[in-house]
Amino acid sequence: MRVSRRFSGIAESATLKMGRLAKELKAQGKPVVDFTLGEPDFDTPQHIKEAARRALDEGHTHYTQAAGIPELREEIASRLNEDYGLDVRADDVLVTPGAKHAIYEAFMAILDAGDAAILIEPAWVSYAAGVRLVGGEVVWTKRFADRREEVTYERLEKVFTPKAKILVINSPNNPVGYVLSKKELEEIAEFAKDKNLLVLSDEIYSKIIYEREHICFATLDGMTERTILVDGFSKTYAMTGWRVGYAVAPPEILNAMLKVQQHSVTCATSFAQFGALAALRDERSKESLKEMVAEFKRRRDLIVEGLQKLGLRCERPDGAFYVFVNVETAGMDGETFAEKALREFYVATTPGSAFGPSCGGYVRFSYATSTESIREGLQRLGRMLEGNA
Ligand SMILES: Cc1ncc(COP(=O)(O)O)c(C=O)c1O
């Protein structure tokens, strides 16, 4: 038996793999400090859980319309219009089982075998895997602000190939936590227009932002008709296990994505969609979100300061809950650092190599973990680096 060629070069998701190793060590009773988590460590707010329970009691236990329950599609559209001044209708919204599936559906809808997607590294691990799973090719460009490499028209032009059909952006970014500036977004928009590209804008961390303002890419001049906007409930409302996300895209693309959804998963889980509806409609969600973001901000300050004191270089994240740390000053590449930290000091991180071909000197820390764990993890890393000096 042999799996299809599609899987050549597709490894187990590095973030999930390190999380799994950390869990295995924990199960053996090791005192693991886990910086691999890609999800808020907060519980889903009670009123959201109650709404889902109510939906179960009321019999919402069957398939829904493949594109999602109409109330949720309407609510998502009006929220986007309110927040960003867009002109989205319910029909433009596809509710998906998580943003991840929306992204996969978009690649399926857009890329033929041999077509290319432009990714900006460091990039979340599942973009490249998704592109390759549908037979596409990845073209990389970079954005390392610590190396003064921001996104410009010129830099995009350098990697452009006529095979490129789509460019993926992710702001606030996983794993760096940067927020793309207005100027960068404008250059991306100009480039997309000139090269006739679609832009998949993954805005899953749009509400987890500390200093800068999030700009929705679809609001840029002429971009509504070129943008596949992806967002979801996982991060904003601590609902990762519920698997509800959504996409807004031009009709032809949205229809193709809907077909992928119809033939793969049918619809997002019925009662989870009612939970998502409560997340948007109930005013209490705003308070929970505010508290969560304030806590993440405190943790960000703690971890960034701690890592810098250890002599490690990292950009101060403006959003999301990750720090991407250059560990070359410690005389190691990211894999060696992550391996040593986990095996000898029980500190779990994700090696940077998972996030792009030039990311080998980095390690990602998620600070979606308690303040005590952050302090403990930093202390252990201090001991590791002393021993290494
Ligand atoms: C950048 C990015 N996009 C999408 C996702 C997936 O979100 P969801 O849980 O909605 O599938 C993640 C999760 O880690 C992410 O970091």
Short mmCIF file of C-alpha atoms and ligand atoms in Angstrom, two decimals:
data_model
loop_
_atom_site.label_atom_id
_atom_site.label_comp_id
_atom_site.label_asym_id
_atom_site.label_seq_id
_atom_site.Cartn_x
_atom_site.Cartn_y
_atom_site.Cartn_z
CA MET A 1 0.00 0.00 0.00
CA ARG A 2 1.31 3.45 -0.86
CA VAL A 3 -0.12 6.87 -0.10
CA SER A 4 -0.54 9.35 -2.93
CA ARG A 5 2.33 11.48 -4.20
CA ARG A 6 0.54 14.48 -2.72
CA PHE A 7 2.00 13.58 0.64
CA SER A 8 5.64 13.73 -0.36
CA GLY A 9 7.19 16.55 1.63
CA ILE A 10 4.22 16.87 3.98
CA ALA A 11 5.26 16.26 7.55
CA GLU A 12 3.09 15.93 10.61
CA SER A 13 2.08 19.45 11.71
CA ALA A 14 5.16 20.59 13.68
CA THR A 15 3.08 22.51 16.18
CA LEU A 16 0.85 19.52 16.85
CA LYS A 17 3.87 17.19 16.97
CA MET A 18 5.68 19.19 19.64
CA GLY A 19 2.44 19.52 21.59
CA ARG A 20 2.03 15.74 21.41
CA LEU A 21 5.59 15.12 22.64
CA ALA A 22 5.02 17.54 25.50
CA LYS A 23 1.80 15.71 26.43
CA GLU A 24 3.60 12.35 26.35
CA LEU A 25 6.26 13.65 28.77
CA LYS A 26 3.54 15.11 31.00
CA ALA A 27 1.80 11.72 31.04
CA GLN A 28 5.08 10.22 32.27
CA GLY A 29 4.89 12.66 35.19
CA LYS A 30 7.53 15.10 33.91
CA PRO A 31 7.04 18.73 34.97
CA VAL A 32 6.63 20.11 31.44
CA VAL A 33 6.24 23.83 30.82
CA ASP A 34 4.36 23.97 27.57
CA PHE A 35 4.96 26.88 25.17
CA THR A 36 3.59 25.02 22.14
CA LEU A 37 -0.11 25.75 22.55
CA GLY A 38 -1.85 27.27 19.56
CA GLU A 39 -4.98 28.06 21.51
CA PRO A 40 -6.12 30.34 24.32
CA ASP A 41 -5.78 28.64 27.70
CA PHE A 42 -9.07 30.28 28.75
CA ASP A 43 -12.37 28.44 28.89
CA THR A 44 -15.12 29.28 26.41
CA PRO A 45 -17.36 31.89 28.07
CA GLN A 46 -20.37 30.37 29.89
CA HIS A 47 -23.05 32.17 27.86
CA ILE A 48 -21.65 30.62 24.66
CA LYS A 49 -21.71 27.14 26.16
CA GLU A 50 -25.26 27.73 27.38
CA ALA A 51 -26.40 28.75 23.90
CA ALA A 52 -25.00 25.51 22.46
CA ARG A 53 -26.68 23.47 25.23
CA ARG A 54 -29.95 25.20 24.48
CA ALA A 55 -29.54 24.42 20.78
CA LEU A 56 -29.10 20.75 21.63
CA ASP A 57 -32.20 20.79 23.85
CA GLU A 58 -34.18 22.49 21.11
CA GLY A 59 -33.29 19.73 18.67
CA HIS A 60 -30.62 21.39 16.54
CA THR A 61 -28.88 18.07 16.14
CA HIS A 62 -29.13 17.56 12.38
CA TYR A 63 -27.33 18.80 9.29
CA THR A 64 -27.66 22.51 8.74
CA GLN A 65 -27.57 24.24 5.38
CA ALA A 66 -24.11 23.49 4.00
CA ALA A 67 -23.11 27.17 4.03
CA GLY A 68 -24.18 27.57 7.65
CA ILE A 69 -27.32 28.58 9.56
CA PRO A 70 -28.78 31.75 8.02
CA GLU A 71 -28.80 33.65 11.36
CA LEU A 72 -25.07 33.12 11.79
CA ARG A 73 -24.22 34.10 8.23
CA GLU A 74 -26.29 37.25 8.67
CA GLU A 75 -24.69 38.09 12.00
CA ILE A 76 -21.18 37.59 10.61
CA ALA A 77 -22.00 39.84 7.65
CA SER A 78 -23.39 42.62 9.82
CA ARG A 79 -20.47 42.39 12.24
CA LEU A 80 -17.99 42.76 9.38
CA ASN A 81 -19.94 45.69 8.00
CA GLU A 82 -20.05 47.35 11.41
CA ASP A 83 -16.39 46.74 12.26
CA TYR A 84 -14.84 47.53 8.90
CA GLY A 85 -17.45 49.39 6.87
CA LEU A 86 -17.65 46.56 4.33
CA ASP A 87 -20.74 45.76 2.29
CA VAL A 88 -21.02 42.03 2.94
CA ARG A 89 -24.32 40.15 2.59
CA ALA A 90 -25.19 36.88 4.31
CA ASP A 91 -24.87 35.13 0.93
CA ASP A 92 -21.21 36.16 0.73
CA VAL A 93 -20.41 34.25 3.94
CA LEU A 94 -19.53 30.57 4.21
CA VAL A 95 -19.49 29.09 7.72
CA THR A 96 -16.83 26.37 7.89
CA PRO A 97 -15.63 23.80 10.42
CA GLY A 98 -12.79 26.08 11.54
CA ALA A 99 -10.75 28.68 9.68
CA LYS A 100 -8.31 25.93 8.78
CA HIS A 101 -10.87 24.16 6.64
CA ALA A 102 -11.86 27.45 5.02
CA ILE A 103 -8.23 27.91 4.00
CA TYR A 104 -8.00 24.39 2.63
CA GLU A 105 -11.26 24.87 0.70
CA ALA A 106 -9.89 28.09 -0.78
CA PHE A 107 -6.74 26.35 -2.03
CA MET A 108 -8.91 23.57 -3.49
CA ALA A 109 -11.12 26.14 -5.17
CA ILE A 110 -8.32 28.21 -6.68
CA LEU A 111 -5.26 26.10 -7.42
CA ASP A 112 -4.86 23.61 -10.25
CA ALA A 113 -1.92 21.21 -10.14
CA GLY A 114 1.24 23.20 -10.80
CA ASP A 115 -0.28 26.59 -9.90
CA ALA A 116 1.60 28.53 -7.27
CA ALA A 117 0.73 30.34 -4.05
CA ILE A 118 2.96 33.09 -2.68
CA LEU A 119 3.53 32.71 1.06
CA ILE A 120 5.28 35.16 3.35
CA GLU A 121 7.59 33.42 5.78
CA PRO A 122 7.55 33.04 8.73
CA ALA A 123 4.14 31.56 7.93
CA TRP A 124 1.73 29.40 9.88
CA VAL A 125 2.54 25.75 9.16
CA SER A 126 -0.70 24.73 7.44
CA TYR A 127 -0.54 27.14 4.47
CA ALA A 128 2.32 25.36 2.70
CA ALA A 129 0.88 21.94 3.56
CA GLY A 130 -2.56 22.99 2.25
CA VAL A 131 -1.13 24.30 -1.01
CA ARG A 132 0.85 21.09 -1.56
CA LEU A 133 -2.08 18.84 -0.66
CA VAL A 134 -4.05 20.26 -3.58
CA GLY A 135 -1.09 19.86 -5.94
CA GLY A 136 0.05 23.48 -5.84
CA GLU A 137 3.55 24.88 -5.45
CA VAL A 138 4.78 27.29 -2.82
CA VAL A 139 6.75 30.41 -3.65
CA TRP A 140 8.28 32.08 -0.62
CA THR A 141 8.97 35.67 0.17
CA LYS A 142 10.00 36.93 3.61
CA ARG A 143 9.03 39.32 6.33
CA PHE A 144 11.56 39.42 9.11
CA ALA A 145 11.31 42.84 10.70
CA ASP A 146 14.35 42.01 12.87
CA ARG A 147 16.26 41.76 9.60
CA ARG A 148 14.56 44.81 8.11
CA GLU A 149 12.67 42.74 5.57
CA GLU A 150 9.16 44.17 5.39
CA VAL A 151 6.74 43.36 2.58
CA THR A 152 7.15 45.63 -0.42
CA TYR A 153 5.97 45.56 -4.03
CA GLU A 154 9.59 45.18 -5.10
CA ARG A 155 10.23 42.21 -2.85
CA LEU A 156 7.05 40.49 -4.06
CA GLU A 157 8.00 41.20 -7.67
CA LYS A 158 11.31 39.40 -7.17
CA VAL A 159 9.62 36.08 -6.40
CA PHE A 160 6.68 36.43 -8.77
CA THR A 161 6.01 33.68 -11.26
CA PRO A 162 3.19 33.66 -13.84
CA LYS A 163 2.05 30.40 -12.21
CA ALA A 164 1.08 32.34 -9.07
CA LYS A 165 -2.68 32.65 -8.57
CA ILE A 166 -2.91 33.57 -4.92
CA LEU A 167 -0.97 35.39 -2.20
CA VAL A 168 -1.55 34.55 1.45
CA ILE A 169 -1.27 37.18 4.17
CA ASN A 170 -1.78 36.74 7.90
CA SER A 171 -2.04 39.79 10.13
CA PRO A 172 -1.72 39.69 13.13
CA ASN A 173 0.74 36.99 12.28
CA ASN A 174 1.42 33.55 13.65
CA PRO A 175 4.30 32.96 14.58
CA VAL A 176 5.79 36.50 14.81
CA GLY A 177 2.83 38.52 16.08
CA TYR A 178 3.50 41.39 13.68
CA VAL A 179 0.66 43.49 12.29
CA LEU A 180 1.09 44.52 8.67
CA SER A 181 1.28 48.28 8.25
CA LYS A 182 -1.09 50.25 6.01
CA LYS A 183 1.80 50.87 3.64
CA GLU A 184 2.62 47.17 3.39
CA LEU A 185 -1.04 46.32 2.79
CA GLU A 186 -1.26 48.98 0.08
CA GLU A 187 1.78 47.61 -1.69
CA ILE A 188 0.34 44.10 -1.49
CA ALA A 189 -2.95 45.40 -2.93
CA GLU A 190 -1.16 47.19 -5.78
CA PHE A 191 0.81 44.05 -6.54
CA ALA A 192 -2.31 41.85 -6.47
CA LYS A 193 -4.01 44.21 -8.94
CA ASP A 194 -1.05 44.36 -11.32
CA LYS A 195 -0.48 40.61 -11.30
CA ASN A 196 -4.14 39.64 -11.20
CA LEU A 197 -3.79 37.67 -7.96
CA LEU A 198 -6.32 36.66 -5.36
CA VAL A 199 -5.35 37.38 -1.76
CA LEU A 200 -6.23 35.03 1.06
CA SER A 201 -6.23 37.22 4.15
CA ASP A 202 -6.19 35.12 7.31
CA GLU A 203 -7.42 37.48 10.02
CA ILE A 204 -8.00 34.89 12.73
CA TYR A 205 -6.07 37.00 15.29
CA SER A 206 -7.77 40.29 14.32
CA LYS A 207 -9.22 40.78 17.80
CA ILE A 208 -6.14 39.70 19.73
CA ILE A 209 -4.17 42.86 19.21
CA TYR A 210 -2.36 45.13 21.69
CA GLU A 211 -1.05 48.35 20.23
CA ARG A 212 -1.68 48.69 16.56
CA GLU A 213 -4.90 48.82 14.60
CA HIS A 214 -6.08 45.87 12.55
CA ILE A 215 -6.88 46.78 8.97
CA CYS A 216 -9.15 44.35 7.15
CA PHE A 217 -7.51 43.70 3.78
CA ALA A 218 -10.84 43.68 1.91
CA THR A 219 -11.32 47.37 2.78
CA LEU A 220 -8.40 48.44 0.59
CA ASP A 221 -9.25 50.03 -2.70
CA GLY A 222 -10.39 47.41 -5.26
CA MET A 223 -9.64 44.49 -2.93
CA THR A 224 -13.13 43.26 -2.01
CA GLU A 225 -13.36 41.41 -5.32
CA ARG A 226 -9.91 39.87 -4.90
CA THR A 227 -10.00 38.89 -1.24
CA ILE A 228 -10.83 35.65 0.48
CA LEU A 229 -11.24 36.88 4.03
CA VAL A 230 -10.86 34.14 6.63
CA ASP A 231 -11.65 34.50 10.32
CA GLY A 232 -13.24 32.39 13.01
CA PHE A 233 -14.23 31.84 16.61
CA SER A 234 -11.35 29.66 17.85
CA LYS A 235 -9.04 32.37 19.12
CA THR A 236 -11.33 35.35 19.77
CA TYR A 237 -13.77 33.42 21.95
CA ALA A 238 -11.51 30.57 23.11
CA MET A 239 -13.51 28.08 21.02
CA THR A 240 -10.82 25.98 19.30
CA GLY A 241 -12.57 22.68 19.92
CA TRP A 242 -15.89 23.90 18.56
CA ARG A 243 -14.54 24.08 15.01
CA VAL A 244 -16.35 27.10 13.64
CA GLY A 245 -14.77 29.55 11.24
CA TYR A 246 -15.85 31.42 8.14
CA ALA A 247 -14.82 32.84 4.82
CA VAL A 248 -16.05 35.76 2.75
CA ALA A 249 -15.09 35.57 -0.90
CA PRO A 250 -16.20 36.62 -4.40
CA PRO A 251 -19.24 34.53 -5.47
CA GLU A 252 -17.49 32.21 -7.92
CA ILE A 253 -14.80 31.30 -5.39
CA LEU A 254 -17.30 30.98 -2.53
CA ASN A 255 -19.44 28.62 -4.61
CA ALA A 256 -16.46 26.39 -5.35
CA MET A 257 -15.51 26.39 -1.67
CA LEU A 258 -19.08 25.48 -0.79
CA LYS A 259 -18.87 22.48 -3.11
CA VAL A 260 -15.71 21.28 -1.35
CA GLN A 261 -17.53 21.67 1.94
CA GLN A 262 -20.68 19.87 0.72
CA HIS A 263 -18.68 16.90 -0.48
CA SER A 264 -16.25 16.69 2.42
CA VAL A 265 -17.89 17.67 5.72
CA THR A 266 -21.43 18.84 4.72
CA CYS A 267 -21.54 21.68 7.23
CA ALA A 268 -20.04 22.99 10.46
CA THR A 269 -21.46 21.27 13.55
CA SER A 270 -25.06 22.40 14.10
CA PHE A 271 -25.09 23.28 17.82
CA ALA A 272 -21.57 24.76 17.63
CA GLN A 273 -22.94 27.26 15.12
CA PHE A 274 -25.53 28.36 17.69
CA GLY A 275 -22.70 28.85 20.18
CA ALA A 276 -20.89 30.97 17.61
CA LEU A 277 -24.07 33.00 17.10
CA ALA A 278 -24.20 33.74 20.83
CA ALA A 279 -20.51 34.70 20.75
CA LEU A 280 -21.38 37.45 18.26
CA ARG A 281 -24.76 38.53 19.62
CA ASP A 282 -24.25 38.47 23.36
CA GLU A 283 -22.69 41.60 24.80
CA ARG A 284 -20.90 39.57 27.49
CA SER A 285 -18.50 38.25 24.84
CA LYS A 286 -16.94 41.70 24.56
CA GLU A 287 -16.05 41.70 28.24
CA SER A 288 -14.54 38.19 28.12
CA LEU A 289 -12.49 39.15 25.08
CA LYS A 290 -11.26 42.35 26.72
CA GLU A 291 -10.11 40.45 29.80
CA MET A 292 -8.38 37.78 27.74
CA VAL A 293 -6.51 40.31 25.59
CA ALA A 294 -5.43 42.29 28.68
CA GLU A 295 -4.04 39.10 30.22
CA PHE A 296 -2.22 38.14 27.00
CA LYS A 297 -0.69 41.61 26.92
CA ARG A 298 0.68 41.23 30.46
CA ARG A 299 2.13 37.85 29.52
CA ARG A 300 3.62 39.22 26.32
CA ASP A 301 5.48 41.88 28.28
CA LEU A 302 6.71 39.30 30.78
CA ILE A 303 7.97 36.81 28.22
CA VAL A 304 9.55 39.34 25.86
CA GLU A 305 11.42 41.02 28.70
CA GLY A 306 12.51 37.64 30.10
CA LEU A 307 13.74 36.32 26.76
CA GLN A 308 15.64 39.50 26.04
CA LYS A 309 17.30 39.31 29.47
CA LEU A 310 18.50 35.86 28.47
CA GLY A 311 20.21 37.46 25.49
CA LEU A 312 17.72 36.12 22.94
CA ARG A 313 16.46 38.36 20.17
CA CYS A 314 12.79 38.72 19.34
CA GLU A 315 10.40 41.20 17.85
CA ARG A 316 7.83 42.54 20.32
CA PRO A 317 4.52 41.08 19.12
CA ASP A 318 1.68 43.49 18.36
CA GLY A 319 -0.92 40.76 18.27
CA ALA A 320 -1.71 37.02 18.53
CA PHE A 321 -0.01 35.12 21.39
CA TYR A 322 3.33 33.97 20.06
CA VAL A 323 6.92 35.21 20.15
CA PHE A 324 9.32 34.16 17.42
CA VAL A 325 12.75 34.07 18.96
CA ASN A 326 16.10 34.11 17.24
CA VAL A 327 18.23 31.58 19.13
CA GLU A 328 21.36 31.89 17.01
CA THR A 329 22.95 34.08 19.71
CA ALA A 330 22.80 30.99 21.93
CA GLY A 331 24.93 29.15 19.38
CA MET A 332 22.16 26.76 18.35
CA ASP A 333 19.70 26.34 15.56
CA GLY A 334 16.01 26.18 16.42
CA GLU A 335 15.73 22.39 16.23
CA THR A 336 18.68 21.85 18.58
CA PHE A 337 17.36 24.49 20.98
CA ALA A 338 13.84 23.03 21.04
CA GLU A 339 15.11 19.47 21.40
CA LYS A 340 17.49 20.34 24.25
CA ALA A 341 14.93 22.52 26.03
CA LEU A 342 12.34 19.74 25.94
CA ARG A 343 14.47 16.67 26.66
CA GLU A 344 16.72 18.18 29.33
CA PHE A 345 14.67 21.00 30.85
CA TYR A 346 11.09 19.96 30.02
CA VAL A 347 10.38 23.22 28.25
CA ALA A 348 8.31 22.61 25.12
CA THR A 349 8.60 25.02 22.18
CA THR A 350 8.19 24.74 18.42
CA PRO A 351 11.28 24.89 16.18
CA GLY A 352 11.17 27.74 13.67
CA SER A 353 12.00 25.50 10.69
CA ALA A 354 8.31 24.57 10.57
CA PHE A 355 7.43 28.13 9.54
CA GLY A 356 9.51 28.47 6.38
CA PRO A 357 12.85 27.69 4.75
CA SER A 358 14.71 30.65 6.33
CA CYS A 359 13.36 30.13 9.84
CA GLY A 360 15.89 27.54 11.03
CA GLY A 361 17.49 29.93 13.53
CA TYR A 362 14.23 30.56 15.37
CA VAL A 363 11.95 28.98 17.95
CA ARG A 364 8.29 29.84 18.56
CA PHE A 365 6.97 30.34 22.07
CA SER A 366 3.24 30.54 22.68
CA TYR A 367 2.38 32.60 25.74
CA ALA A 368 -1.13 31.17 25.96
CA THR A 369 -0.04 29.71 29.26
CA SER A 370 -0.05 30.95 32.85
CA THR A 371 2.24 33.64 34.24
CA GLU A 372 3.72 31.09 36.67
CA SER A 373 4.54 28.75 33.78
CA ILE A 374 6.16 31.59 31.86
CA ARG A 375 8.33 32.49 34.88
CA GLU A 376 9.26 28.86 35.48
CA GLY A 377 10.03 28.26 31.79
CA LEU A 378 12.25 31.35 31.63
CA GLN A 379 14.18 30.23 34.70
CA ARG A 380 14.83 26.81 33.22
CA LEU A 381 15.94 28.32 29.94
CA GLY A 382 18.28 30.56 31.93
CA ARG A 383 19.87 27.43 33.41
CA MET A 384 20.06 25.81 29.99
CA LEU A 385 21.78 28.82 28.45
CA GLU A 386 24.21 29.18 31.38
CA GLY A 387 25.18 25.54 30.96
CA ASN A 388 25.70 26.22 27.30
CA ALA A 389 27.93 29.26 27.77
C1 LIG B 1 -2.84 31.73 11.46
C2 LIG B 1 -3.85 30.71 11.77
N1 LIG B 1 -4.89 30.54 10.93
C3 LIG B 1 -5.83 29.62 11.18
C4 LIG B 1 -5.78 28.83 12.30
C5 LIG B 1 -6.85 27.78 12.50
O1 LIG B 1 -7.96 28.24 13.15
P1 LIG B 1 -9.26 27.32 13.35
O2 LIG B 1 -9.18 26.74 14.72
O3 LIG B 1 -10.41 28.26 13.18
O4 LIG B 1 -9.24 26.26 12.31
C6 LIG B 1 -4.73 28.97 13.20
C7 LIG B 1 -4.64 28.08 14.38
O5 LIG B 1 -3.61 27.90 14.99
C8 LIG B 1 -3.74 29.94 12.94
O6 LIG B 1 -2.72 30.13 13.78
#
